[in-house]
N, CA and C of each residue as an Amber inpcrd file, in Angstrom:
protein
   324
  32.0930000-199.1140000  61.8670000  30.9280000-199.8790000  62.6530000
  30.8870000-201.2350000  62.2210000  30.9750000-202.1640000  62.7650000
  30.7640000-203.4600000  62.3030000  29.3750000-203.6400000  62.0760000
  28.9770000-204.7290000  61.3850000  27.7500000-205.1400000  60.9510000
  26.7700000-205.4080000  62.1680000  27.5880000-206.0480000  63.1170000
  26.9910000-206.5250000  64.3700000  26.3500000-205.3900000  65.1610000
  27.2620000-204.2520000  65.2130000  27.1090000-203.1960000  66.0570000
  25.8840000-202.2000000  65.4220000  26.0730000-202.3370000  64.1880000
  24.9980000-201.5510000  63.1390000  23.6170000-202.3710000  63.4700000
  23.6460000-203.5870000  63.2870000  22.2720000-204.2850000  63.5740000
  21.6690000-204.0930000  64.9440000  22.6210000-204.2710000  65.8300000
  22.3000000-204.0400000  67.1460000  21.7140000-202.6160000  67.3490000
  22.3750000-201.6720000  66.9170000  21.7180000-200.1370000  67.1000000
  20.4100000-200.0110000  66.3200000  20.3070000-200.5060000  65.1340000
  19.2090000-200.7600000  64.4860000  18.2730000-201.3070000  65.0900000
  18.2830000-202.3360000  65.8490000  17.4730000-203.2100000  66.5500000
  16.9970000-202.2810000  67.7240000  17.8640000-201.8270000  68.4990000
  17.6090000-200.8340000  69.4770000  16.5760000-199.7390000  68.9470000
  16.8550000-199.2110000  67.8470000  15.9510000-198.1120000  67.4730000
  14.4840000-198.5970000  67.1280000  14.5700000-199.9380000  66.5490000
  12.9860000-200.5220000  66.6590000  12.4710000-200.7180000  67.9510000
  13.3120000-201.2430000  69.0060000  12.6350000-201.5610000  70.0690000
  12.0700000-200.1470000  70.6960000  12.9320000-199.2070000  70.6460000
  12.2860000-197.8290000  71.1260000  11.1450000-197.6250000  70.4140000
  11.0130000-197.7810000  69.1350000   9.6770000-197.3630000  68.5260000
   8.5030000-198.2640000  69.1520000   8.8860000-199.6080000  69.5170000
   7.9170000-200.3670000  70.0280000   7.4480000-199.7200000  71.4440000
   8.4840000-199.4890000  72.2390000   8.2560000-198.6430000  73.5450000
   7.4270000-197.6620000  73.3780000   7.6070000-196.9190000  72.5070000
   6.7230000-195.6420000  72.1500000   5.4780000-196.0610000  71.8240000
   4.7170000-197.2840000  71.8710000   3.3840000-197.6360000  71.6550000
   3.0340000-197.8800000  72.6540000   3.4450000-198.1830000  73.9310000
   3.0400000-198.5450000  75.2880000   2.6480000-197.3980000  76.0740000
   1.6680000-197.2130000  76.6450000   1.2860000-196.0720000  77.3370000
   0.9020000-196.3070000  78.8260000   1.3520000-195.5390000  79.8060000
   1.1230000-195.5240000  80.9970000  -0.6620000-195.4900000  81.0270000
  -1.4160000-196.2490000  81.5910000  -2.7030000-196.0490000  81.7700000
  -3.3430000-194.6220000  82.7450000  -2.5790000-194.1250000  83.3060000
  -2.8380000-193.1590000  84.0700000  -2.5330000-191.7610000  83.5730000
  -1.4530000-191.7800000  82.6540000  -0.8770000-190.5890000  82.0790000
  -0.9170000-190.7910000  80.5500000  -1.3550000-189.9870000  79.7920000
  -1.5950000-190.1570000  78.3210000  -0.2530000-189.8140000  77.5450000
   0.7790000-190.6770000  78.1590000   2.1250000-190.2330000  77.4750000
   2.6510000-191.7370000  77.3640000   3.3670000-192.0070000  76.3860000
   4.1990000-193.2420000  76.0810000   5.1330000-193.4900000  77.3090000
   5.3700000-194.9970000  77.6770000   6.4520000-195.1950000  78.7800000
   7.8670000-194.5850000  78.4290000   8.2080000-194.6270000  77.2430000
   9.5850000-193.9950000  76.7950000   9.7340000-192.4220000  76.6800000
   8.5430000-191.6600000  76.5180000   8.5970000-190.3140000  76.6470000
   8.5430000-189.8830000  78.1240000   7.8430000-191.0290000  79.0670000
   7.7740000-190.5500000  80.5000000   8.8500000-190.8560000  81.1580000
   9.8840000-191.3940000  80.5350000  11.2190000-191.5550000  81.3240000
  11.3490000-192.9230000  82.2040000  10.2930000-193.8200000  81.8190000
  10.1440000-195.0510000  82.5440000  11.2450000-196.1230000  82.0110000
  11.8150000-195.9660000  81.1340000  12.9790000-196.7120000  80.3540000
  14.1890000-196.1800000  80.6970000  14.9500000-196.9200000  81.6140000
  16.1870000-196.3470000  82.0420000  17.3470000-196.9340000  80.9790000
  17.3320000-198.0760000  80.3860000  18.1060000-198.4240000  79.4940000
  17.5980000-199.7060000  78.7810000  18.0130000-199.7930000  77.3830000
  17.8730000-201.0760000  76.7140000  19.1110000-201.5990000  76.2970000
  19.4680000-202.9860000  76.6150000  20.8340000-203.5800000  76.1070000
  20.3220000-204.5330000  75.1970000  21.0880000-204.5060000  74.1620000
  20.9470000-205.7210000  73.1880000  22.5150000-206.3640000  72.8950000
  22.2910000-207.7660000  72.9260000  23.6970000-208.2390000  72.8520000
  23.6950000-208.9900000  71.4340000  25.0530000-209.3730000  70.9530000
  25.2560000-209.9450000  69.4460000  24.2300000-211.1710000  69.2220000
  23.7670000-211.6290000  70.1820000  22.4780000-212.6830000  69.9850000
  21.2240000-212.1900000  69.9030000  21.1540000-211.0610000  69.7960000
  19.6140000-210.2760000  69.8600000  18.7730000-210.5070000  70.8660000
  19.5190000-210.8000000  71.9770000  18.8460000-210.9100000  73.4440000
  18.7550000-209.3780000  74.0260000  17.7840000-209.1340000  74.3170000
  17.3720000-207.7580000  74.9570000  17.0340000-207.8160000  76.2990000
  17.4530000-206.9990000  77.1090000  17.4500000-206.5070000  78.5080000
  16.8400000-205.1690000  78.5740000  15.8610000-204.8620000  79.0500000
  15.2510000-203.6970000  79.5810000  15.3420000-203.2340000  80.9520000
  15.7770000-202.3240000  81.2100000  15.8730000-201.7400000  82.5580000
  14.7480000-200.6800000  82.7680000  13.5750000-200.7880000  83.4550000
  12.5520000-199.8830000  83.4900000  12.1330000-199.6110000  84.9450000
  11.3180000-198.6120000  85.1490000  10.7500000-198.3480000  86.2170000
   9.3750000-198.2150000  86.3030000   8.6160000-197.5880000  87.1800000
   7.4820000-197.4240000  87.2990000   7.1530000-196.0680000  88.1320000
   6.1180000-195.4810000  87.8320000   5.8900000-194.1670000  88.3170000
   5.9570000-194.1790000  89.9440000   5.3960000-195.3540000  90.3370000
   5.3050000-195.3530000  91.8540000   5.4670000-197.0140000  92.1260000
   5.8500000-197.5350000  93.3230000   6.1400000-198.9450000  93.3440000
   4.8720000-199.5440000  93.5630000   3.5640000-198.9280000  93.8730000
   2.3880000-199.5940000  93.9890000   1.6450000-199.3030000  92.6730000
   2.4650000-198.7350000  91.6840000   1.4880000-198.5290000  90.6300000
   0.6940000-199.8020000  90.0400000  -0.6960000-199.3380000  89.6690000
  -1.6500000-200.3110000  89.4970000  -1.1910000-201.0930000  88.2160000
  -0.2880000-200.8630000  87.5000000  -0.0640000-201.8790000  86.1930000
   1.5160000-202.2710000  86.6450000   1.7830000-202.4530000  87.9920000
   3.1260000-203.1110000  88.2520000   3.2090000-204.5830000  87.7650000
   2.2700000-205.1990000  87.6640000   2.0760000-206.5590000  86.9900000
   2.0450000-206.8730000  85.6960000   1.4260000-205.8440000  85.0830000
   1.0340000-206.1340000  83.6930000   1.7200000-205.3430000  82.7740000
   2.5190000-204.2420000  83.2330000   3.1870000-203.3140000  82.3850000
   4.5910000-203.9010000  81.9770000   5.2890000-204.5590000  82.8290000
   6.5070000-205.4500000  82.2320000   6.2670000-206.5080000  81.3100000
   5.2390000-207.0800000  81.5500000   4.5770000-208.4220000  80.4760000
   4.4310000-207.7170000  79.3400000   3.6200000-206.5190000  79.3120000
   3.3460000-205.9530000  77.9610000   4.4680000-205.5000000  77.3130000
   5.4560000-204.9390000  78.1310000   6.6800000-204.5580000  77.4440000
   7.4640000-205.7000000  77.0060000   7.6110000-206.8960000  77.6090000
   8.4440000-208.0910000  77.0390000   7.7160000-208.6340000  76.0510000
   6.6430000-208.6590000  75.8360000   5.7010000-209.1950000  74.7610000
   5.7660000-208.4430000  73.5140000   5.6490000-207.1890000  73.6200000
   5.7990000-206.1730000  72.5160000   7.0420000-206.2840000  71.9970000
   8.0450000-206.1430000  72.7620000   9.5920000-206.2210000  72.1890000
   9.8450000-207.5780000  71.5190000   9.4560000-208.8090000  72.1130000
   9.7040000-210.0560000  71.6970000   8.9830000-210.2820000  70.2700000
   7.9180000-209.4080000  70.0650000   7.2600000-209.6990000  68.9640000
   7.9310000-209.2110000  67.6510000   8.9360000-208.3450000  67.9230000
   9.9290000-208.0090000  66.7860000  10.8500000-209.2330000  66.1200000
  10.5360000-209.6300000  65.0650000  11.1440000-210.6830000  64.3350000
  12.7970000-210.9620000  64.8010000  13.5140000-209.6830000  64.9230000
  14.9970000-209.8790000  64.9930000  15.3470000-210.2490000  66.5850000
  14.4510000-210.1070000  67.5000000  14.7010000-210.2020000  68.8740000
  14.5660000-211.5820000  69.2670000  15.5340000-212.1410000  69.8150000
  15.5750000-213.5290000  70.4050000  14.8200000-213.7230000  71.7710000
  15.4790000-213.4590000  72.6490000  14.8650000-213.1490000  74.1530000
  14.7330000-211.7050000  74.6480000  13.8420000-211.5960000  75.6240000
  13.5700000-210.3660000  76.3390000  13.3340000-210.6280000  77.6380000
  14.1300000-209.7670000  78.2710000  13.9540000-209.7950000  79.8540000
  13.8240000-208.1380000  80.4140000  12.6120000-208.0610000  81.1930000
  12.4260000-206.7810000  81.8310000  12.7030000-206.7440000  83.1970000
  13.5230000-205.8550000  83.6320000  13.8700000-205.6700000  85.0470000
  13.4120000-204.5400000  85.3900000  12.7470000-204.5610000  86.4850000
  12.0960000-203.4060000  87.1680000  13.1260000-202.9060000  88.2090000
  13.1600000-201.6190000  88.3460000  14.1590000-201.0150000  89.4330000
  13.4740000-199.8620000  89.8680000  13.7120000-199.4080000  91.1730000
  13.1920000-198.0880000  91.7050000  14.5080000-197.1830000  92.1760000
  15.4650000-197.5360000  91.7050000  16.8400000-196.9330000  92.0060000
  17.4430000-196.4310000  90.6370000  17.4970000-195.3070000  90.2570000
  16.7890000-194.0970000  91.2480000  15.4260000-194.0970000  90.7490000
  14.3600000-193.6530000  92.0740000  12.9960000-193.6340000  91.7130000
  12.6660000-192.5620000  90.7720000  11.5250000-192.8590000  90.2340000
  11.0300000-191.9720000  88.6590000  10.7450000-190.6890000  89.4190000
  11.0280000-189.5250000  88.5650000  10.5430000-188.3090000  89.0850000
   9.8670000-187.6540000  87.7210000   9.2970000-186.5660000  87.9150000
   8.8810000-185.8860000  86.5400000  10.2150000-185.4300000  85.8240000
  11.2480000-185.1040000  86.5080000  12.4910000-184.4530000  85.7630000
  12.8640000-185.5540000  84.6080000  12.4310000-186.8460000  84.7740000
  12.8910000-187.9710000  83.8030000  11.8990000-187.7090000  82.7790000
  10.8810000-187.0690000  82.5440000  10.1820000-187.0470000  81.3140000
  10.6690000-186.1880000  80.2740000  10.2910000-186.3270000  79.0690000
  10.9970000-185.6110000  78.0150000  10.0460000-184.3180000  77.7400000
  10.8060000-183.4730000  77.0560000  10.0580000-182.2630000  76.8350000
   8.7160000-182.4350000  76.0720000   8.6520000-183.3590000  75.3110000
   7.4180000-183.6600000  74.5040000   6.4260000-184.2630000  75.5590000
   6.6430000-184.8670000  76.5870000   5.8040000-185.6080000  77.5830000
   5.1620000-184.2990000  78.3200000   6.3500000-183.4450000  78.7290000
   5.8990000-182.1950000  79.4540000   4.8930000-181.4720000  78.7850000
   5.1910000-181.1700000  77.5220000   4.1680000-180.3150000  76.8860000
   2.9540000-181.0740000  76.6920000   2.8170000-182.2900000  76.5450000
   1.8420000-183.1300000  76.2150000   0.8720000-182.9850000  77.4510000
   1.3000000-182.9930000  78.5250000   0.7630000-182.9110000  80.0220000
   0.4670000-181.2760000  80.5400000   0.9270000-180.6290000  79.5570000
   0.7160000-179.0260000  80.0570000   1.6990000-178.5590000  81.0370000
   2.7600000-179.1400000  81.2700000   3.7910000-178.8300000  82.3220000
   4.6310000-177.6790000  81.5210000   4.7000000-177.3430000  80.5600000
   5.8280000-176.4590000  79.9530000   5.0590000-175.0040000  79.5500000
């Protein structure tokens, strides 16, 4: 594995750790475990693109949550730029939640 690939993977892990500090205001589980993060891309310039969804299109935090994600990810020293793209394809379902999230919500 090249240094760049290793650094990118390391940065990806740091980004995931940051995402795990952001909670959906209506559900006491972080957005990563909820399955709202579909993908995290990091290029060789440490530009980050996050593809995420919301629990519903009219989610009360539709305006603020993507901004919070962007700002917290940008706060990592290694991150150059961060773009958050919201998608509803595929739509979020409870199936996307991690076992940990389901356990937390008493669904297991």
